[in-house]
Tab-separated table of N, CA and C in Angstrom:
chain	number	residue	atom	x	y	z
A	1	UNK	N	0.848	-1.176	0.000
A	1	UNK	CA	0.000	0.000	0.000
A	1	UNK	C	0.895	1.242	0.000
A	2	UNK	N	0.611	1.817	-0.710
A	2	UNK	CA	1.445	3.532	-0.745
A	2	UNK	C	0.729	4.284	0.039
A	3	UNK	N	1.729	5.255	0.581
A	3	UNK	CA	0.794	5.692	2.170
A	3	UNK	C	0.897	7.387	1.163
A	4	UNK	N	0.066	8.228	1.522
A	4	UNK	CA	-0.173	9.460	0.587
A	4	UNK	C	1.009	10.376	1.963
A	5	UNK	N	0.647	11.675	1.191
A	5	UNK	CA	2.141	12.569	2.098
A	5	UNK	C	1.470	12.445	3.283
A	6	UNK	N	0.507	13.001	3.862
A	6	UNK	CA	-0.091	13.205	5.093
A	6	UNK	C	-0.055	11.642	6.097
A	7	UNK	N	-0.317	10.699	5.684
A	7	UNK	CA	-0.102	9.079	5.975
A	7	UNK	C	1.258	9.045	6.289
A	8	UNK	N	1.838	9.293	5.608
A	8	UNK	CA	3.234	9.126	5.819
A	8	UNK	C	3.893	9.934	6.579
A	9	UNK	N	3.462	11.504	7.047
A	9	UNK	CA	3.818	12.292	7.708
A	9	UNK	C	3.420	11.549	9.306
A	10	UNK	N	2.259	11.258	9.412
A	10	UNK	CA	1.559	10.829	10.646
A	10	UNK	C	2.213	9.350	11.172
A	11	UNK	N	2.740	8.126	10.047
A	11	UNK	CA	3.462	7.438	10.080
A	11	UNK	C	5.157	7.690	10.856
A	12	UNK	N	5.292	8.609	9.873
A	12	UNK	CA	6.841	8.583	10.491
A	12	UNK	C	6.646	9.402	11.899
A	13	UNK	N	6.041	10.369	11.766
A	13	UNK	CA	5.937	10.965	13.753
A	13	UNK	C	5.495	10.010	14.685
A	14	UNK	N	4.894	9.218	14.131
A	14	UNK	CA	4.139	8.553	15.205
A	14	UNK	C	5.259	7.668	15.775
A	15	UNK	N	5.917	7.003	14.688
A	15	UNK	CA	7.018	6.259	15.043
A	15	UNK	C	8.257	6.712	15.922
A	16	UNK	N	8.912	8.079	15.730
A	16	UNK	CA	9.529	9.343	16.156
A	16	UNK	C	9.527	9.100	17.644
A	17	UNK	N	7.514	9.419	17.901
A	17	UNK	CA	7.252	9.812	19.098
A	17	UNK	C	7.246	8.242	19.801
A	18	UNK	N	7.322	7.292	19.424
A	18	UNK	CA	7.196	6.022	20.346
A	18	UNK	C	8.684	5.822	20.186
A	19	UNK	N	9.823	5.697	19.683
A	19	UNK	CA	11.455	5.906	19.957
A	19	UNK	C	11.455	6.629	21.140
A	20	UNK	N	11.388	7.720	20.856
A	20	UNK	CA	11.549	8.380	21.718
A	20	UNK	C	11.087	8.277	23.125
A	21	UNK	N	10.152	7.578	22.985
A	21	UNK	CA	8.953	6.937	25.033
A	21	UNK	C	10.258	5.956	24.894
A	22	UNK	N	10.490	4.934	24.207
A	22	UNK	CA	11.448	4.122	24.346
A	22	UNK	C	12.511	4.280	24.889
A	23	UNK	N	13.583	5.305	24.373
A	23	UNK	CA	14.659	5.618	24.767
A	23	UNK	C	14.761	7.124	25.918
A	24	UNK	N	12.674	6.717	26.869
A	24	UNK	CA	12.932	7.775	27.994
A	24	UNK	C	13.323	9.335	27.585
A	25	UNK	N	13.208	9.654	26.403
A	25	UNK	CA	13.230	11.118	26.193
A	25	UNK	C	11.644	11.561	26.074
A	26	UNK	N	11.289	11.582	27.375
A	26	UNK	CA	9.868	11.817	27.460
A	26	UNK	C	9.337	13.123	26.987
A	27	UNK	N	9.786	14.091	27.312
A	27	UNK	CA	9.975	15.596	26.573
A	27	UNK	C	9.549	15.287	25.275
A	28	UNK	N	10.382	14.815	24.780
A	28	UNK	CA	10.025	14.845	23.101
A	28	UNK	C	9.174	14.322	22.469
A	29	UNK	N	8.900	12.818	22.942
A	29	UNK	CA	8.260	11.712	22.978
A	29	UNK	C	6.593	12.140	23.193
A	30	UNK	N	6.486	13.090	24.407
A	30	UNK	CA	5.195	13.721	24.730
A	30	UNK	C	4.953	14.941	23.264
A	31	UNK	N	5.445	15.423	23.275
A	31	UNK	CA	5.196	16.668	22.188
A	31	UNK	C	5.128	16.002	20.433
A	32	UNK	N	5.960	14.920	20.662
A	32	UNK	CA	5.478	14.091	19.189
A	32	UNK	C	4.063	14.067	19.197
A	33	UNK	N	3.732	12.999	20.416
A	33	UNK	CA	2.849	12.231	20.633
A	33	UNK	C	1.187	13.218	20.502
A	34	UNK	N	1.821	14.794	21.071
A	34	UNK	CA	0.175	15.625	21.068
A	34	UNK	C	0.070	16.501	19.675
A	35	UNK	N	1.201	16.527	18.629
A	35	UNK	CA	1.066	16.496	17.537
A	35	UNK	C	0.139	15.711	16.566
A	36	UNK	N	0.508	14.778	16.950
A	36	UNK	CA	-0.327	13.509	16.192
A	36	UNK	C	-1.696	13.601	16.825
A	37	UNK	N	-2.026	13.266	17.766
A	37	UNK	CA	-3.313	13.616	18.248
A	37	UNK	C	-3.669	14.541	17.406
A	38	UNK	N	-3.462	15.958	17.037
A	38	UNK	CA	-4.259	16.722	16.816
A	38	UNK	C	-4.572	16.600	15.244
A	39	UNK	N	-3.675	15.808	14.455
A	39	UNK	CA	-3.490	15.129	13.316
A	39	UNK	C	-4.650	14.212	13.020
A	40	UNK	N	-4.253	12.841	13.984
A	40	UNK	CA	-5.538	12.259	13.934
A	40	UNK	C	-5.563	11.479	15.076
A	41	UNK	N	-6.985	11.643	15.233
A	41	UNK	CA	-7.479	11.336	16.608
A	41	UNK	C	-8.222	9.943	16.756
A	42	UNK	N	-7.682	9.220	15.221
A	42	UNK	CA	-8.042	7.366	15.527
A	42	UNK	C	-6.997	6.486	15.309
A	43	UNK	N	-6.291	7.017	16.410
A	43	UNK	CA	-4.890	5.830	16.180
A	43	UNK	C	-4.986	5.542	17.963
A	44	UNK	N	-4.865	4.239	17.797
A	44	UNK	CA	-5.045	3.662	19.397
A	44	UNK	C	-3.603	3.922	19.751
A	45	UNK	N	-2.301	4.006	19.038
A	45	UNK	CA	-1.308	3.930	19.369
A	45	UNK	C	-0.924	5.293	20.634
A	46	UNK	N	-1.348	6.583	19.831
A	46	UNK	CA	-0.918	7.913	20.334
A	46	UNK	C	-1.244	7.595	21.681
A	47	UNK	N	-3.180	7.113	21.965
A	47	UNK	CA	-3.581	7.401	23.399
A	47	UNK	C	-2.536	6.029	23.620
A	48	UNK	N	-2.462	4.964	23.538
A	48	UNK	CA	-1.926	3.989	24.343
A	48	UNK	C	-0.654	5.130	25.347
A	49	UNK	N	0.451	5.458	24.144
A	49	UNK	CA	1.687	6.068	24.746
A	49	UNK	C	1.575	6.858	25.227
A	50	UNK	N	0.435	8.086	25.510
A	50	UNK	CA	0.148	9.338	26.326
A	50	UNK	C	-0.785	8.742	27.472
A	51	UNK	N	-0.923	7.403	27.456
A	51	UNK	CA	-1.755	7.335	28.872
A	51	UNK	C	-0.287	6.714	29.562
A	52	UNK	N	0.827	5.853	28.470
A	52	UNK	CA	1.801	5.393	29.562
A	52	UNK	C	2.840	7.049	29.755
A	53	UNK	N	2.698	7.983	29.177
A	53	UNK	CA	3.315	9.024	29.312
A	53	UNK	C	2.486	9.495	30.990
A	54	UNK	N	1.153	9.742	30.925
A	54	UNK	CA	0.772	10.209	32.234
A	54	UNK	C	1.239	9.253	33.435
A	55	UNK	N	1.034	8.123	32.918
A	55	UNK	CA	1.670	7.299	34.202
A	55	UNK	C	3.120	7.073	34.365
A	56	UNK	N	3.681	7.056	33.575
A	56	UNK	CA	4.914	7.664	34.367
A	56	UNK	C	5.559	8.561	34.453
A	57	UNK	N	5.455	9.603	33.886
A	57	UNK	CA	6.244	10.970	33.985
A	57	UNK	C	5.322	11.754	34.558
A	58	UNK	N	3.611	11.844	34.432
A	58	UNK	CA	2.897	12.842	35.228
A	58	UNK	C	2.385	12.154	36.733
A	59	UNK	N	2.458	10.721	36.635
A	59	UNK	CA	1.936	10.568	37.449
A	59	UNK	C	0.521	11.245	37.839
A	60	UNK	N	-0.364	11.213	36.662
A	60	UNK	CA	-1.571	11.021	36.809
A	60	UNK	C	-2.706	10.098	36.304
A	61	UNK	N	-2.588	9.540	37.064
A	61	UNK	CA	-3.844	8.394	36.405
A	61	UNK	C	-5.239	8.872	35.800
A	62	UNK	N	-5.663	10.139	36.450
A	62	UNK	CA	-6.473	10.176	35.938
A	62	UNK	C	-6.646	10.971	34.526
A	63	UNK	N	-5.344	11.218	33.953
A	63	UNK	CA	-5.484	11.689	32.549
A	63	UNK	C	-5.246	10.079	32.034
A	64	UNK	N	-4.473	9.045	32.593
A	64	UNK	CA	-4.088	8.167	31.686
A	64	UNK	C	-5.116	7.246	31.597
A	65	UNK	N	-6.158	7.485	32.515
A	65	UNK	CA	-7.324	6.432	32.514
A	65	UNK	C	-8.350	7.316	31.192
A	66	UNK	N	-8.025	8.432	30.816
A	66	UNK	CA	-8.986	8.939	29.968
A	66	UNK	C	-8.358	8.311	28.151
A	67	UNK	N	-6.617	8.264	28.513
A	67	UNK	CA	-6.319	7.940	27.121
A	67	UNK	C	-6.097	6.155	26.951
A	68	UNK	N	-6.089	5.436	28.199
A	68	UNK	CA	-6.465	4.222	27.685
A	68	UNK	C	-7.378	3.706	27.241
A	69	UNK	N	-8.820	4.520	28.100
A	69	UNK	CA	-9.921	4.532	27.305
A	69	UNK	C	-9.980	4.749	26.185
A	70	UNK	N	-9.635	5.586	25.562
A	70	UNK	CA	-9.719	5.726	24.058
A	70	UNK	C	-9.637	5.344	23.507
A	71	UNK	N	-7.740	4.394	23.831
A	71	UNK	CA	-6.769	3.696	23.218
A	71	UNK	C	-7.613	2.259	23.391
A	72	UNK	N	-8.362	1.934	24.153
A	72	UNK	CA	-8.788	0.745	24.171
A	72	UNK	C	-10.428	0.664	23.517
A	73	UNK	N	-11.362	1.528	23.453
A	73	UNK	CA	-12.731	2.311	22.754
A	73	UNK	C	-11.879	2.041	20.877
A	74	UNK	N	-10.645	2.533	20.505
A	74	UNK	CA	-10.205	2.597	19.136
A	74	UNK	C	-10.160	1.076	18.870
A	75	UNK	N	-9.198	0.148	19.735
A	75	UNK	CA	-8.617	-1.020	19.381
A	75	UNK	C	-9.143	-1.668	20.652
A	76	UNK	N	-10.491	-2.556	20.789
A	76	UNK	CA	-10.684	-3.209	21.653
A	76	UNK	C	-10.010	-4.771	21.768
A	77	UNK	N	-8.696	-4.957	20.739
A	77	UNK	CA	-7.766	-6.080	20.655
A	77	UNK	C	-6.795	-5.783	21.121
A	78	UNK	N	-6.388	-4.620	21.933
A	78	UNK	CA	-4.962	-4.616	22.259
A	78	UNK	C	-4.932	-4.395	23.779
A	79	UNK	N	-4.007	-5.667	24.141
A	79	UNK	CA	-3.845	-6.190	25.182
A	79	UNK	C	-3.159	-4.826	26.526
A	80	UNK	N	-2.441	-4.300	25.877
A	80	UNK	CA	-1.650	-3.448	26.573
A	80	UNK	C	-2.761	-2.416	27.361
A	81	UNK	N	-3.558	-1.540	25.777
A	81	UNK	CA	-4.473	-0.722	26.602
A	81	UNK	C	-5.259	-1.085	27.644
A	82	UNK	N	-6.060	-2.394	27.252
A	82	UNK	CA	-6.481	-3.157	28.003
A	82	UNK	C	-6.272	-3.425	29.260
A	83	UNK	N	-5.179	-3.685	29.905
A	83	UNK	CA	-4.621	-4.035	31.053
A	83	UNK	C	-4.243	-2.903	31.604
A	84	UNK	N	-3.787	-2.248	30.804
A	84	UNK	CA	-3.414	-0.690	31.886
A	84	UNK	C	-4.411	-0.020	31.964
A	85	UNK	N	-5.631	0.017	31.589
A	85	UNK	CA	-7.240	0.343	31.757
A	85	UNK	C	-7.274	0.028	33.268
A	86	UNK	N	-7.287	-1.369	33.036
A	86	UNK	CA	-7.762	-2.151	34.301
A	86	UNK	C	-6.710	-1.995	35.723
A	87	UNK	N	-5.371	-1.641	35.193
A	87	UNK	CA	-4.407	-1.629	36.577
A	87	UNK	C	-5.048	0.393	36.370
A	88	UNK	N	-4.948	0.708	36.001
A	88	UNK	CA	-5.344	2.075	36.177
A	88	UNK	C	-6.511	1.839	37.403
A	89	UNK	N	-7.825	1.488	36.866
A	89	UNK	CA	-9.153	1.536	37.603
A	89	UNK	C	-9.018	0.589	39.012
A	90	UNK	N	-7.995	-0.096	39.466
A	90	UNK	CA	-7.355	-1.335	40.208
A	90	UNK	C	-6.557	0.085	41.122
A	91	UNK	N	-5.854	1.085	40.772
A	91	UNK	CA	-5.183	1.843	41.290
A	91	UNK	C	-5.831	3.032	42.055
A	92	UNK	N	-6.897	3.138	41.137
A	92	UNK	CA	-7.573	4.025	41.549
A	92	UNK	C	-9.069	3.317	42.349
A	93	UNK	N	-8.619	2.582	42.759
A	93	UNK	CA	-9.887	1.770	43.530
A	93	UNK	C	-11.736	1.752	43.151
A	94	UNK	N	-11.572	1.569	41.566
A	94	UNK	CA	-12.675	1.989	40.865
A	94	UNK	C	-12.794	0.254	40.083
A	95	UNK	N	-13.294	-0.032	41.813
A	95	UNK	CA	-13.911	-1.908	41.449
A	95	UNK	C	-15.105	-1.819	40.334
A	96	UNK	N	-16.502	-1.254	40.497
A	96	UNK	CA	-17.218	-1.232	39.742
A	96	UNK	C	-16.738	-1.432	38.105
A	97	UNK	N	-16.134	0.072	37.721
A	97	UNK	CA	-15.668	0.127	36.153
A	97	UNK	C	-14.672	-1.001	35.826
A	98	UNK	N	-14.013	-1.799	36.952
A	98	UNK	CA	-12.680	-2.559	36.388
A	98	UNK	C	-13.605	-3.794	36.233
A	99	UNK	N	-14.781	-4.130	37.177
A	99	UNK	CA	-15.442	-5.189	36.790
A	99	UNK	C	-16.111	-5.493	35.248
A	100	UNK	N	-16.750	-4.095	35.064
A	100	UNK	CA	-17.404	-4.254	33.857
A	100	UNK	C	-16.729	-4.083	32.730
A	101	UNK	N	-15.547	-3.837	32.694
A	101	UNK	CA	-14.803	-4.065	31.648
A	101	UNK	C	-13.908	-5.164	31.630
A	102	UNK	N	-13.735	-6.174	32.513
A	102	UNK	CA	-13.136	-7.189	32.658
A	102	UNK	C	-14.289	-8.191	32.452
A	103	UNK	N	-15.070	-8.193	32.882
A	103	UNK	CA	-16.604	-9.204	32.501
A	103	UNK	C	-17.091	-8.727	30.882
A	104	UNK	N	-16.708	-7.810	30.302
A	104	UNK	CA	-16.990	-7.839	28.936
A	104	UNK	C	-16.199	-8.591	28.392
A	105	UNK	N	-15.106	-8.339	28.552
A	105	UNK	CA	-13.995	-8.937	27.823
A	105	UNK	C	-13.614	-10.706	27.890
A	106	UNK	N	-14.294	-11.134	29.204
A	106	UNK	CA	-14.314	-12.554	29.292
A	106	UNK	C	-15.604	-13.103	28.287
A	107	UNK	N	-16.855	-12.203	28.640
A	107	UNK	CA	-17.624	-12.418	27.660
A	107	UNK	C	-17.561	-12.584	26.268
A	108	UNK	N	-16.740	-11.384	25.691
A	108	UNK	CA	-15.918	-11.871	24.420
A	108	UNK	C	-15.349	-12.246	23.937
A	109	UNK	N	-14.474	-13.056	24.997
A	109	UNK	CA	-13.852	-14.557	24.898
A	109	UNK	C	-14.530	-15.331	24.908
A	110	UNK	N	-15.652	-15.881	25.419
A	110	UNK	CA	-16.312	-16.809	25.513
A	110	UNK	C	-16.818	-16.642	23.996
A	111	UNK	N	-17.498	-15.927	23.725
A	111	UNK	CA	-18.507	-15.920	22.453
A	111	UNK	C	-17.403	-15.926	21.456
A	112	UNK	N	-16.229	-15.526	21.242
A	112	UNK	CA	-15.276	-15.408	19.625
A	112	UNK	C	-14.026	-15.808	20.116
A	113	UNK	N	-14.367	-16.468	21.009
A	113	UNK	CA	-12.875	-17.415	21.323
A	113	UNK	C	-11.790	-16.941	20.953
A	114	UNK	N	-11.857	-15.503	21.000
A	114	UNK	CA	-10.390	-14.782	20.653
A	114	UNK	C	-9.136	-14.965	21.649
A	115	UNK	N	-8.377	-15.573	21.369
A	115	UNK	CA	-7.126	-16.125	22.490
A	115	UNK	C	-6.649	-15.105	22.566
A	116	UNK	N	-6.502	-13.943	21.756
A	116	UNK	CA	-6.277	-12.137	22.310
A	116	UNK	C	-6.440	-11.589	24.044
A	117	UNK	N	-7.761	-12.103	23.848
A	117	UNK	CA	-8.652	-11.518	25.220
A	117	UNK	C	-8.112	-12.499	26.271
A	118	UNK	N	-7.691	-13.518	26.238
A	118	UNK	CA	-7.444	-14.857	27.744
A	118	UNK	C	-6.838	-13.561	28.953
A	119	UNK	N	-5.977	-12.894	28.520
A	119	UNK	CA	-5.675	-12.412	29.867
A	119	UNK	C	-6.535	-11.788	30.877
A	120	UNK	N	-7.377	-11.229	30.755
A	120	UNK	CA	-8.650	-10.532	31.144
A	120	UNK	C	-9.037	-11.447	32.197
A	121	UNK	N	-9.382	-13.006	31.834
A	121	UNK	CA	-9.829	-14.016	33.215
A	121	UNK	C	-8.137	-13.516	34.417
A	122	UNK	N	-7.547	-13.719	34.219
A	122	UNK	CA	-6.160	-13.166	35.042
A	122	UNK	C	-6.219	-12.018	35.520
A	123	UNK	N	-6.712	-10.980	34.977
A	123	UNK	CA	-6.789	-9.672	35.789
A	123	UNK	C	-8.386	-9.557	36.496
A	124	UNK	N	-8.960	-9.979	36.000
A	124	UNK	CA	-10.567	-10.366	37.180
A	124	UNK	C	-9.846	-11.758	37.723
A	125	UNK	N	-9.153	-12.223	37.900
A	125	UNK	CA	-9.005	-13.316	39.126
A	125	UNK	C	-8.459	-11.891	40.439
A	126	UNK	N	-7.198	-11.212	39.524
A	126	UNK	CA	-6.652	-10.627	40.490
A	126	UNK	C	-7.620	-9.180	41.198
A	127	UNK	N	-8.475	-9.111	40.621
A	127	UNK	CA	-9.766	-7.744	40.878
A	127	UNK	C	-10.429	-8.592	42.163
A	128	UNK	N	-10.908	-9.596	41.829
A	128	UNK	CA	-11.538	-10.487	43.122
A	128	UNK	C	-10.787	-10.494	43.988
A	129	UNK	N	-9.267	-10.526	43.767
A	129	UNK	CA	-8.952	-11.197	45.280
A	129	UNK	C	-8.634	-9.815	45.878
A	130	UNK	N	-8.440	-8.407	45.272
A	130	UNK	CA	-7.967	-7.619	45.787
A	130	UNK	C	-8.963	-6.995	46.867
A	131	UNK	N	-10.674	-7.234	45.857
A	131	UNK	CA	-11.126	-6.753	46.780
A	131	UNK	C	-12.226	-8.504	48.123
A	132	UNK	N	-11.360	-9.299	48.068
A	132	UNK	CA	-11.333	-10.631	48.962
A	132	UNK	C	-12.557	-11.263	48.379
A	133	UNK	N	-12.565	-11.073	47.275
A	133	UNK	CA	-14.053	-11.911	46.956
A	133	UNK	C	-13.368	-13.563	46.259
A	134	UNK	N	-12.929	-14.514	47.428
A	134	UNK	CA	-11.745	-15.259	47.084
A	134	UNK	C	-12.750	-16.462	46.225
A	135	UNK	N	-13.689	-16.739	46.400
A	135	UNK	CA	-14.484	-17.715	45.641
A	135	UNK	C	-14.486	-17.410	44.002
A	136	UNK	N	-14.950	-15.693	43.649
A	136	UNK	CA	-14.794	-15.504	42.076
A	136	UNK	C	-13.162	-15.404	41.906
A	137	UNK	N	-12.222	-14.636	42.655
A	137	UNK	CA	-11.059	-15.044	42.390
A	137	UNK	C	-10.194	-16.439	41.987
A	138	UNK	N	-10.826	-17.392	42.761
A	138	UNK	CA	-10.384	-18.749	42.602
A	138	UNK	C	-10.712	-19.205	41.025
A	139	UNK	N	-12.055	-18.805	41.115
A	139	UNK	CA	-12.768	-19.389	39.776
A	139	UNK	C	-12.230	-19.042	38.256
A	140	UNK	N	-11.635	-17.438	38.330
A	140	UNK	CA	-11.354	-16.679	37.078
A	140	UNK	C	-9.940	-17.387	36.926
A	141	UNK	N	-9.169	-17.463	38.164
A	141	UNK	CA	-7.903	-17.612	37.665
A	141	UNK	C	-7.378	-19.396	37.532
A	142	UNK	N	-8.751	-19.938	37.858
A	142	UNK	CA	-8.577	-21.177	37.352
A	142	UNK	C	-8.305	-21.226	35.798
A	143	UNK	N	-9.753	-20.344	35.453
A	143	UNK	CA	-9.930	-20.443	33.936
A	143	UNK	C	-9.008	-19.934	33.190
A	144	UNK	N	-8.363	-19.128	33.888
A	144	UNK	CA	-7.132	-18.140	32.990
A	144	UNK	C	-6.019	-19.269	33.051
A	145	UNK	N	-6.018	-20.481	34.332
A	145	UNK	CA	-4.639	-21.223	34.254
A	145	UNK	C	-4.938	-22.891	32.997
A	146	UNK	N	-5.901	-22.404	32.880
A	146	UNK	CA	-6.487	-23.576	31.954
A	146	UNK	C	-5.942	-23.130	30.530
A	147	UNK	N	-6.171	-22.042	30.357
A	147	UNK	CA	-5.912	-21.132	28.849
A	147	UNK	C	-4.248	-21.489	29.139
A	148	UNK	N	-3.801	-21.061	30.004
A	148	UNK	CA	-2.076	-20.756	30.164
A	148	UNK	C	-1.294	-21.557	31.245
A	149	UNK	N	-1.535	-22.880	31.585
A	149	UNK	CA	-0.538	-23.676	32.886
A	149	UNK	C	0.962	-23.265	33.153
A	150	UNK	N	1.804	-22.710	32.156
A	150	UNK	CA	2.853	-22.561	32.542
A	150	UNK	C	2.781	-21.286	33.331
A	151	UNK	N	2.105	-20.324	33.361
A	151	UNK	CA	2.219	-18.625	34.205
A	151	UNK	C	2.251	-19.142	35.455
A	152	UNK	N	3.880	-18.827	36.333
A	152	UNK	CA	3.883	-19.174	37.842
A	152	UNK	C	2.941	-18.008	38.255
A	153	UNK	N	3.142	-16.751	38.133
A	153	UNK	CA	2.593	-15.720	38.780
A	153	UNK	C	0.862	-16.178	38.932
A	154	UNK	N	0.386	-16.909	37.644
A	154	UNK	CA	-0.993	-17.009	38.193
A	154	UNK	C	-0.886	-18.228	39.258
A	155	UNK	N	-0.345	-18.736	38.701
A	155	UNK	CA	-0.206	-19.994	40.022
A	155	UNK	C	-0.560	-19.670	41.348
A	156	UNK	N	0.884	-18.879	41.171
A	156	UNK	CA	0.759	-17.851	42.868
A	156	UNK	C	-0.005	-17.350	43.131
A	157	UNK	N	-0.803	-16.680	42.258
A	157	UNK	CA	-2.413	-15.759	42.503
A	157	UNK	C	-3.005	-16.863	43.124
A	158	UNK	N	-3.594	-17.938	42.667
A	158	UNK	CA	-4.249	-18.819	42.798
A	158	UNK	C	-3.980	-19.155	44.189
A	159	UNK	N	-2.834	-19.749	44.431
A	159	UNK	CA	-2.266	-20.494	45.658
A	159	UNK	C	-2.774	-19.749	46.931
A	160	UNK	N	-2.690	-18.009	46.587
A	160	UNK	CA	-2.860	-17.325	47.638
A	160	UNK	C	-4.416	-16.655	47.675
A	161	UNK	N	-5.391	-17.257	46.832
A	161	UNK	CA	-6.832	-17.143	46.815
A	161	UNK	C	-7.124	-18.223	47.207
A	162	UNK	N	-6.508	-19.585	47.502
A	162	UNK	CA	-6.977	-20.700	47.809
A	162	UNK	C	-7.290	-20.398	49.900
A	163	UNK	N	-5.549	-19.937	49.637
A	163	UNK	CA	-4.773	-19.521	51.024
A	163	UNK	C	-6.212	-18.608	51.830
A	164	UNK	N	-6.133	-17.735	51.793
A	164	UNK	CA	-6.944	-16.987	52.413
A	164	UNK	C	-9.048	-17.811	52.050
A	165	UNK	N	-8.753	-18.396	51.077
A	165	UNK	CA	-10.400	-18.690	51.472
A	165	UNK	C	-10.591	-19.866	52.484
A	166	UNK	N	-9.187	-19.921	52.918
A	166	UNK	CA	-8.958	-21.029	53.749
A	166	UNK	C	-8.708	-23.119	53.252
A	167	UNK	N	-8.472	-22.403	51.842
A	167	UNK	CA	-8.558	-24.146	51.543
A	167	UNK	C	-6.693	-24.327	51.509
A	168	UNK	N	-6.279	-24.625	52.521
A	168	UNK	CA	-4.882	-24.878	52.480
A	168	UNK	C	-4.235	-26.248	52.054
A	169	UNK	N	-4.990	-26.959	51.711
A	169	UNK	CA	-4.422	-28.006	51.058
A	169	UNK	C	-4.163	-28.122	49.305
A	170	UNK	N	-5.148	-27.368	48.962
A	170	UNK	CA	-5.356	-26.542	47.195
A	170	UNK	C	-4.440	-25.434	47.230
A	171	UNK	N	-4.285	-25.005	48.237
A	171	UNK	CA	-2.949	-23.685	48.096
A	171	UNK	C	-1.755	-24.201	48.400
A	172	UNK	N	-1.316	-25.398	49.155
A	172	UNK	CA	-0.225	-26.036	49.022
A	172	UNK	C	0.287	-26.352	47.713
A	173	UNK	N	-0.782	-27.242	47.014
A	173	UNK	CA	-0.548	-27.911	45.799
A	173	UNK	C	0.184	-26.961	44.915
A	174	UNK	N	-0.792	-25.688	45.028
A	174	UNK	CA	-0.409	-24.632	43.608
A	174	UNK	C	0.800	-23.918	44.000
A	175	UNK	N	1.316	-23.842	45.076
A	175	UNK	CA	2.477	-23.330	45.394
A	175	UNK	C	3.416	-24.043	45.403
């Protein structure tokens, strides 16, 4: 495909401005990045890197919870926005919204069996246990260890949702 001048202008900055998040020249990296925005405003990429720009250089979540949204509203396949949605709303102790976007997304695993989405049962295992609801915790991150047996970390999730719901012989095993 031949990309026209403007495509190609928005192409190569865009690229510019994600080097640059890369190699921590956040300065620059940010000012690429709100260029392009104003360029065009349907690339999941820009919000992805300006919501990880707020979280780590502004240290505000709550601008970066507005551009993962976006970034994840543009490209509801990409894992990254996705998860930093959810550790965003996990950070900001906003159980409700992290539920319903983690229960969509299992839902749309279930129905289009997109192996994209599996991580989602893993971050609602870990939403349950954070806020001790150790029975749906147990349950999600079963299903997430079914999709994936080798992940120790879910293991460990598991082991320590078994742990606290008191079944210590199932939390031995997984540990």
């Amino acid at each position: 495909k031949i990309l026209l001048d403007d495509e190609y202008d928005f192409f190569n900055q865009l690229q510019i401005g994600i080097i640059y998040f890369k190699q921590k020249e956040y300065s620059n990296s940010f000012n690429y990045l709100l260029k392009i925005k104003k360029k065009n405003s349907h690339n999941f990429k820009v919000f992805l890197y300006l919501g990880n720009f707020y979280v780590t250089q502004e240290k505000n979540p709550e601008k970066a919870k507005k551009c993962y949204l976006k970034s994840f509203e543009l490209n509801p396949e990409c894992k990254q926005a996705g998860k930093s949605l959810s550790d965003i709303y996990m950070a900001l102790k906003d159980w409700i919204s992290n539920e319903k976007l983690l229960k969509s997304l299992t839902k749309t695993f279930m129905e289009t069996n997109s192996y994209q989405l599996h991580w989602a049962w893993m971050q609602l295992g870990l939403h349950y246990s954070a806020i001790e609801n150790w029975d749906n915790a147990v349950a999600n991150l079963r299903t997430y260890i079914r999709l994936e047996p080798t992940d120790v970390d879910a293991w460990e999730a598991l082991a320590d949702a078994y742990y606290y719901r008191g079944s210590y012989t199932s939390a031995m095993k997984c540990y």
